[in-house]
Amino acid sequence: MDFKIKNWVALSLIPQVILVKWMANYPDAVEKYYSEGIYPWISKFFRILYGWIPFSIGDVFYFILSVLAIWYVIKHWSEIRTYPLRFLRDVLFVLSIVYFTFHLLWGMNYYRQPLAQKFAFNEKHSDDDLIDLVEVLVLKTNELQLSITQDTALAVKIPYSKNEIFNKTLIGYENLKNDYPFISYQKPSIKKSIFSTALSYMGYGGYLNPFTHEAQV
């Protein structure tokens, strides 16, 4: 690729960041034109495209890209050491593309209207209220743990397979949609993550891949 194009794309990361930060000041506009405008079409397209595939395309992409990145660094290590600024430019080039793609496909949802506003939760609560709620939830969780396992240290074993959990999730969405019509999950794309065990150790129960719109568990 032409060096000038790479330079311009790499430098475009700066105005991209500025633009996103500026748009973050207008959650109503983000909600109207992105979250309720183009995003549902983007999300639906990718769920149709990848939802029928039984494994996580996003995880496969992540794995392949990670391997290619490591291979590239090893193969071009001497060149990287000789021309570090050129390598930095290439890194910024990739980051610029990833940053743009991420915010186009999903990331602008970070700056939409707060969920409490969407649910019309108008009550205000203090930090003390939050602490009290957390303490109640901890007590309830411990009580449930003990009632299920009869032991405070044993792990709770979920009596459902992942596919059964996926189906229950879809039922939950249908029930919520009756009260909150904006919660609608069409063309499901729910997958078992290739890295689910590692994610569990890191404290993640699941995530939405922002590039493929697959729900990963």
CSV table of C-alpha atoms in Angstrom, one decimal:
chain,number,residue,atom,x,y,z
A,1,MET,CA,0.0,0.0,0.0
A,2,ASP,CA,1.2,3.5,-0.8
A,3,PHE,CA,3.0,5.1,2.2
A,4,LYS,CA,1.0,8.3,1.9
A,5,ILE,CA,-2.3,6.5,2.3
A,6,LYS,CA,-0.9,4.6,5.3
A,7,ASN,CA,0.3,7.9,6.8
A,8,TRP,CA,-3.1,9.6,6.3
A,9,VAL,CA,-5.0,6.6,7.7
A,10,ALA,CA,-2.7,6.5,10.7
A,11,LEU,CA,-3.1,10.2,11.4
A,12,SER,CA,-6.8,10.0,11.0
A,13,LEU,CA,-6.9,8.3,14.4
A,14,ILE,CA,-6.6,11.7,16.1
A,15,PRO,CA,-9.6,13.4,14.5
A,16,GLN,CA,-11.6,10.1,15.0
A,17,VAL,CA,-11.0,10.2,18.7
A,18,ILE,CA,-11.9,13.9,18.9
A,19,LEU,CA,-15.1,13.3,16.9
A,20,VAL,CA,-16.2,10.4,19.1
A,21,LYS,CA,-15.5,12.4,22.2
A,22,TRP,CA,-17.5,15.3,20.8
A,23,MET,CA,-20.4,13.1,19.9
A,24,ALA,CA,-20.4,11.6,23.4
A,25,ASN,CA,-21.8,15.0,24.5
A,26,TYR,CA,-25.0,14.4,22.6
A,27,PRO,CA,-26.5,11.1,23.8
A,28,ASP,CA,-29.9,12.0,22.5
A,29,ALA,CA,-28.6,12.4,19.0
A,30,VAL,CA,-26.6,9.2,19.3
A,31,GLU,CA,-29.7,7.4,20.5
A,32,LYS,CA,-31.8,8.7,17.6
A,33,TYR,CA,-29.5,8.5,14.7
A,34,TYR,CA,-27.2,5.6,15.7
A,35,SER,CA,-28.6,3.4,18.4
A,36,GLU,CA,-32.2,3.5,17.0
A,37,GLY,CA,-31.2,4.5,13.5
A,38,ILE,CA,-28.4,2.6,11.6
A,39,TYR,CA,-27.3,0.3,14.4
A,40,PRO,CA,-30.3,-2.1,14.4
A,41,TRP,CA,-29.8,-2.6,10.7
A,42,ILE,CA,-26.0,-3.3,11.1
A,43,SER,CA,-26.7,-5.7,14.0
A,44,LYS,CA,-29.4,-7.5,12.2
A,45,PHE,CA,-27.2,-7.9,9.1
A,46,PHE,CA,-24.4,-9.5,11.0
A,47,ARG,CA,-26.7,-11.8,13.1
A,48,ILE,CA,-28.2,-13.0,9.8
A,49,LEU,CA,-24.8,-13.4,8.3
A,50,TYR,CA,-23.2,-15.3,11.2
A,51,GLY,CA,-26.0,-16.5,13.4
A,52,TRP,CA,-26.6,-19.8,11.6
A,53,ILE,CA,-23.0,-20.9,12.0
A,54,PRO,CA,-22.7,-23.1,15.1
A,55,PHE,CA,-19.3,-21.8,16.3
A,56,SER,CA,-18.0,-18.3,17.0
A,57,ILE,CA,-16.7,-16.7,13.9
A,58,GLY,CA,-15.5,-13.7,16.0
A,59,ASP,CA,-13.4,-15.9,18.2
A,60,VAL,CA,-11.8,-17.6,15.1
A,61,PHE,CA,-11.0,-14.1,13.7
A,62,TYR,CA,-9.4,-13.0,17.0
A,63,PHE,CA,-7.3,-16.2,17.1
A,64,ILE,CA,-6.2,-15.9,13.5
A,65,LEU,CA,-5.4,-12.2,13.8
A,66,SER,CA,-3.4,-12.8,17.1
A,67,VAL,CA,-1.4,-15.5,15.4
A,68,LEU,CA,-0.7,-13.4,12.3
A,69,ALA,CA,0.3,-10.4,14.5
A,70,ILE,CA,2.8,-12.5,16.4
A,71,TRP,CA,4.1,-14.1,13.2
A,72,TYR,CA,4.5,-10.6,11.6
A,73,VAL,CA,6.5,-9.3,14.6
A,74,ILE,CA,8.8,-12.4,14.6
A,75,LYS,CA,9.3,-12.4,10.9
A,76,HIS,CA,10.0,-8.6,10.6
A,77,TRP,CA,11.8,-8.1,13.9
A,78,SER,CA,15.1,-6.9,12.4
A,79,GLU,CA,13.2,-4.5,10.2
A,80,ILE,CA,11.2,-3.3,13.1
A,81,ARG,CA,14.3,-2.6,15.1
A,82,THR,CA,15.9,-0.8,12.1
A,83,TYR,CA,12.8,1.3,11.3
A,84,PRO,CA,10.8,1.7,14.6
A,85,LEU,CA,8.9,4.7,13.4
A,86,ARG,CA,7.7,2.9,10.3
A,87,PHE,CA,6.5,0.1,12.5
A,88,LEU,CA,4.8,2.6,14.8
A,89,ARG,CA,3.0,4.1,11.8
A,90,ASP,CA,1.9,0.6,10.7
A,91,VAL,CA,0.5,0.0,14.2
A,92,LEU,CA,-1.4,3.3,14.2
A,93,PHE,CA,-2.7,2.4,10.7
A,94,VAL,CA,-4.2,-0.8,12.0
A,95,LEU,CA,-5.5,0.9,15.2
A,96,SER,CA,-7.1,3.6,13.1
A,97,ILE,CA,-9.0,1.0,11.1
A,98,VAL,CA,-10.0,-1.0,14.1
A,99,TYR,CA,-11.1,2.2,16.0
A,100,PHE,CA,-13.3,3.3,13.1
A,101,THR,CA,-14.8,-0.1,12.5
A,102,PHE,CA,-15.5,-0.7,16.2
A,103,HIS,CA,-17.4,2.6,16.6
A,104,LEU,CA,-19.3,2.2,13.4
A,105,LEU,CA,-20.4,-1.4,14.1
A,106,TRP,CA,-21.1,-1.1,17.8
A,107,GLY,CA,-19.0,1.3,19.9
A,108,MET,CA,-21.2,4.4,19.6
A,109,ASN,CA,-23.7,2.6,21.9
A,110,TYR,CA,-21.4,3.6,24.7
A,111,TYR,CA,-22.6,7.2,24.2
A,112,ARG,CA,-26.3,6.6,23.8
A,113,GLN,CA,-28.9,7.5,26.4
A,114,PRO,CA,-28.4,5.9,29.8
A,115,LEU,CA,-30.4,2.7,30.3
A,116,ALA,CA,-32.2,4.2,33.3
A,117,GLN,CA,-33.5,6.9,31.0
A,118,LYS,CA,-34.7,4.3,28.5
A,119,PHE,CA,-36.5,2.4,31.3
A,120,ALA,CA,-37.9,5.7,32.7
A,121,PHE,CA,-36.2,5.1,36.1
A,122,ASN,CA,-36.4,8.6,37.5
A,123,GLU,CA,-35.6,7.9,41.1
A,124,LYS,CA,-32.3,9.2,42.5
A,125,HIS,CA,-30.2,7.2,44.8
A,126,SER,CA,-27.1,8.0,46.9
A,127,ASP,CA,-23.9,6.1,47.3
A,128,ASP,CA,-25.1,4.9,50.6
A,129,ASP,CA,-28.2,3.4,48.9
A,130,LEU,CA,-26.0,1.6,46.5
A,131,ILE,CA,-23.9,0.2,49.3
A,132,ASP,CA,-27.0,-1.0,51.2
A,133,LEU,CA,-28.3,-2.7,48.0
A,134,VAL,CA,-25.0,-4.5,47.5
A,135,GLU,CA,-24.9,-5.7,51.0
A,136,VAL,CA,-28.5,-7.0,50.7
A,137,LEU,CA,-27.5,-8.8,47.4
A,138,VAL,CA,-24.5,-10.3,49.0
A,139,LEU,CA,-26.6,-11.7,51.8
A,140,LYS,CA,-29.2,-13.1,49.4
A,141,THR,CA,-26.5,-14.6,47.3
A,142,ASN,CA,-24.9,-16.3,50.2
A,143,GLU,CA,-28.3,-17.6,51.4
A,144,LEU,CA,-29.1,-19.0,48.0
A,145,GLN,CA,-25.6,-20.6,47.8
A,146,LEU,CA,-26.1,-22.4,51.1
A,147,SER,CA,-29.7,-23.5,50.3
A,148,ILE,CA,-28.6,-25.0,46.9
A,149,THR,CA,-25.3,-26.7,47.9
A,150,GLN,CA,-25.7,-27.0,51.7
A,151,ASP,CA,-22.1,-25.7,51.8
A,152,THR,CA,-20.7,-22.2,51.7
A,153,ALA,CA,-17.7,-23.2,49.6
A,154,LEU,CA,-19.0,-25.5,46.9
A,155,ALA,CA,-19.7,-24.2,43.5
A,156,VAL,CA,-23.3,-24.0,42.3
A,157,LYS,CA,-23.8,-26.3,39.3
A,158,ILE,CA,-26.3,-25.0,36.8
A,159,PRO,CA,-28.7,-27.8,35.9
A,160,TYR,CA,-29.0,-26.6,32.3
A,161,SER,CA,-26.9,-27.1,29.2
A,162,LYS,CA,-25.7,-24.0,27.4
A,163,ASN,CA,-28.3,-24.5,24.7
A,164,GLU,CA,-31.0,-24.6,27.3
A,165,ILE,CA,-29.7,-21.4,28.8
A,166,PHE,CA,-29.6,-19.8,25.3
A,167,ASN,CA,-33.3,-20.8,24.8
A,168,LYS,CA,-34.3,-19.4,28.2
A,169,THR,CA,-32.5,-16.2,27.3
A,170,LEU,CA,-34.6,-15.8,24.2
A,171,ILE,CA,-37.7,-16.4,26.3
A,172,GLY,CA,-36.6,-13.7,28.7
A,173,TYR,CA,-36.2,-11.2,25.8
A,174,GLU,CA,-39.7,-12.1,24.6
A,175,ASN,CA,-41.1,-11.4,28.1
A,176,LEU,CA,-39.3,-8.1,28.5
A,177,LYS,CA,-40.5,-7.0,25.1
A,178,ASN,CA,-44.1,-7.0,26.3
A,179,ASP,CA,-43.2,-4.2,28.8
A,180,TYR,CA,-40.4,-2.6,26.9
A,181,PRO,CA,-41.0,-2.8,23.2
A,182,PHE,CA,-37.5,-1.3,22.4
A,183,ILE,CA,-36.0,-4.6,23.7
A,184,SER,CA,-36.4,-6.8,20.7
A,185,TYR,CA,-33.9,-9.6,19.8
A,186,GLN,CA,-34.5,-10.8,16.3
A,187,LYS,CA,-32.4,-13.3,14.3
A,188,PRO,CA,-30.5,-14.7,17.4
A,189,SER,CA,-26.8,-15.2,17.2
A,190,ILE,CA,-25.7,-16.8,20.5
A,191,LYS,CA,-22.6,-18.9,20.5
A,192,LYS,CA,-20.3,-20.8,22.9
A,193,SER,CA,-17.1,-18.9,23.1
A,194,ILE,CA,-13.9,-20.8,22.2
A,195,PHE,CA,-12.3,-19.0,25.1
A,196,SER,CA,-15.1,-19.4,27.6
A,197,THR,CA,-12.9,-21.1,30.2
A,198,ALA,CA,-10.3,-18.4,30.1
A,199,LEU,CA,-13.0,-15.7,30.1
A,200,SER,CA,-14.5,-17.3,33.2
A,201,TYR,CA,-11.2,-17.2,35.0
A,202,MET,CA,-10.9,-13.5,34.1
A,203,GLY,CA,-14.4,-12.8,35.5
A,204,TYR,CA,-16.4,-12.6,32.3
A,205,GLY,CA,-19.5,-14.6,31.9
A,206,GLY,CA,-19.9,-13.6,28.3
A,207,TYR,CA,-19.7,-10.7,25.9
A,208,LEU,CA,-21.0,-9.4,22.6
A,209,ASN,CA,-18.4,-9.4,19.8
A,210,PRO,CA,-18.7,-5.9,18.4
A,211,PHE,CA,-17.4,-6.9,15.0
A,212,THR,CA,-19.6,-9.9,14.3
A,213,HIS,CA,-22.5,-9.3,16.7
A,214,GLU,CA,-22.3,-12.8,18.2
A,215,ALA,CA,-23.3,-13.1,21.8
A,216,GLN,CA,-20.5,-15.1,23.4
A,217,VAL,CA,-20.9,-17.3,26.5
